[in-house]
XYZ file of C-alpha atoms in Angstrom:
128
model
C -49.239 61.276 3.092
C -47.106 58.218 3.723
C -46.625 57.126 7.290
C -43.236 55.538 6.637
C -40.098 57.331 5.541
C -39.152 56.445 1.952
C -35.957 54.531 2.789
C -37.625 51.294 3.987
C -39.883 51.058 0.951
C -37.223 51.690 -1.686
C -35.603 48.659 -3.319
C -32.260 47.704 -1.823
C -30.806 46.170 -4.954
C -28.388 48.517 -6.660
C -29.437 49.692 -10.089
C -27.342 48.309 -12.935
C -24.639 50.666 -14.123
C -25.785 51.990 -17.532
C -22.136 52.633 -18.419
C -21.095 49.001 -17.908
C -19.980 47.530 -21.243
C -22.759 44.921 -21.311
C -25.482 47.426 -20.371
C -24.211 49.930 -22.941
C -24.193 47.269 -25.658
C -27.799 46.344 -24.763
C -28.844 50.010 -24.873
C -27.271 50.419 -28.308
C -29.005 47.280 -29.595
C -32.359 48.627 -28.350
C -31.613 51.997 -29.930
C -30.886 50.367 -33.273
C -34.132 48.416 -33.016
C -36.026 51.708 -32.885
C -33.878 53.041 -35.716
C -34.834 50.029 -37.849
C -38.501 50.955 -37.410
C -37.668 54.518 -38.379
C -35.782 53.320 -41.468
C -38.901 51.509 -42.685
C -40.974 54.687 -42.305
C -38.271 56.654 -44.126
C -38.231 54.025 -46.874
C -34.598 53.226 -46.182
C -32.979 49.847 -45.704
C -32.270 49.268 -42.007
C -28.598 49.077 -41.161
C -27.452 45.822 -39.567
C -25.550 46.484 -36.368
C -23.680 43.933 -34.356
C -22.740 44.871 -30.845
C -19.729 42.664 -30.678
C -16.691 42.330 -32.816
C -15.057 45.693 -33.414
C -17.767 47.830 -31.755
C -17.800 45.550 -28.724
C -14.030 45.914 -28.427
C -14.321 49.700 -28.697
C -16.904 49.726 -25.884
C -14.690 47.586 -23.644
C -11.569 49.703 -24.345
C -13.364 52.998 -23.654
C -12.840 54.722 -20.341
C -15.737 54.681 -17.846
C -16.392 58.396 -18.407
C -16.666 57.793 -22.164
C -19.134 54.954 -21.646
C -21.129 57.146 -19.241
C -21.420 59.918 -21.835
C -22.473 57.449 -24.526
C -24.977 55.762 -22.183
C -26.630 59.141 -21.493
C -26.523 60.021 -25.193
C -28.129 56.687 -26.094
C -30.904 57.325 -23.566
C -31.446 60.822 -24.984
C -31.459 59.489 -28.542
C -33.944 56.754 -27.574
C -36.268 59.411 -26.127
C -35.945 61.423 -29.338
C -36.780 58.365 -31.432
C -39.735 57.391 -29.224
C -41.380 60.783 -29.542
C -40.558 60.985 -33.248
C -41.949 57.519 -33.910
C -45.114 58.447 -32.018
C -45.550 61.514 -34.230
C -44.874 59.464 -37.346
C -47.439 56.937 -36.136
C -50.000 59.731 -36.070
C -49.184 60.591 -39.673
C -49.488 56.937 -40.651
C -52.912 56.647 -38.997
C -54.022 59.726 -40.942
C -52.896 58.092 -44.171
C -50.155 60.657 -44.788
C -46.731 59.945 -46.246
C -44.063 59.614 -43.556
C -40.988 59.396 -45.740
C -39.855 63.053 -45.623
C -40.236 63.632 -41.857
C -38.858 60.167 -41.137
C -35.775 60.932 -43.232
C -35.202 64.116 -41.235
C -35.426 62.139 -37.986
C -33.131 59.491 -39.498
C -30.492 62.149 -40.207
C -30.720 63.303 -36.578
C -30.283 59.717 -35.383
C -27.389 59.182 -37.774
C -25.602 62.313 -36.503
C -26.176 61.311 -32.870
C -24.874 57.810 -33.538
C -21.754 59.204 -35.236
C -21.128 61.438 -32.217
C -21.477 58.480 -29.832
C -19.020 56.406 -31.841
C -16.530 59.284 -31.955
C -16.720 59.642 -28.157
C -16.010 55.931 -27.755
C -13.116 56.047 -30.229
C -11.459 59.135 -28.740
C -8.238 58.529 -26.796
C -9.269 57.317 -23.348
C -7.607 60.023 -21.289
C -9.268 61.604 -18.287
C -11.329 64.713 -19.096
C -9.955 68.083 -17.982
């Protein structure tokens, strides 16, 4: 049992806001890095993604609540990809073909990514 209350031992620096435009862009870049690994296992060409240009402008224009939803969705999608890639790694170590299960996971990623983009592109009104 600790002899000090938790407040003095916790860091005092505020955590970065995951819904900030820069943090969200970084999260999406990391997510697409995992997706590129998945594309190789699925025998698909990885899709180049620039977080800048049009997508960067969409992120900046989005309302904070939209960015918060997409930040949480990106974190959820990254967790899905991590566990899926771990399972696919097991198949690879066993010498089994990963293309079919990797394509299924790719379709899930693709659908999640489309949903995130549609949230960002929706009119930035306050939710009801």
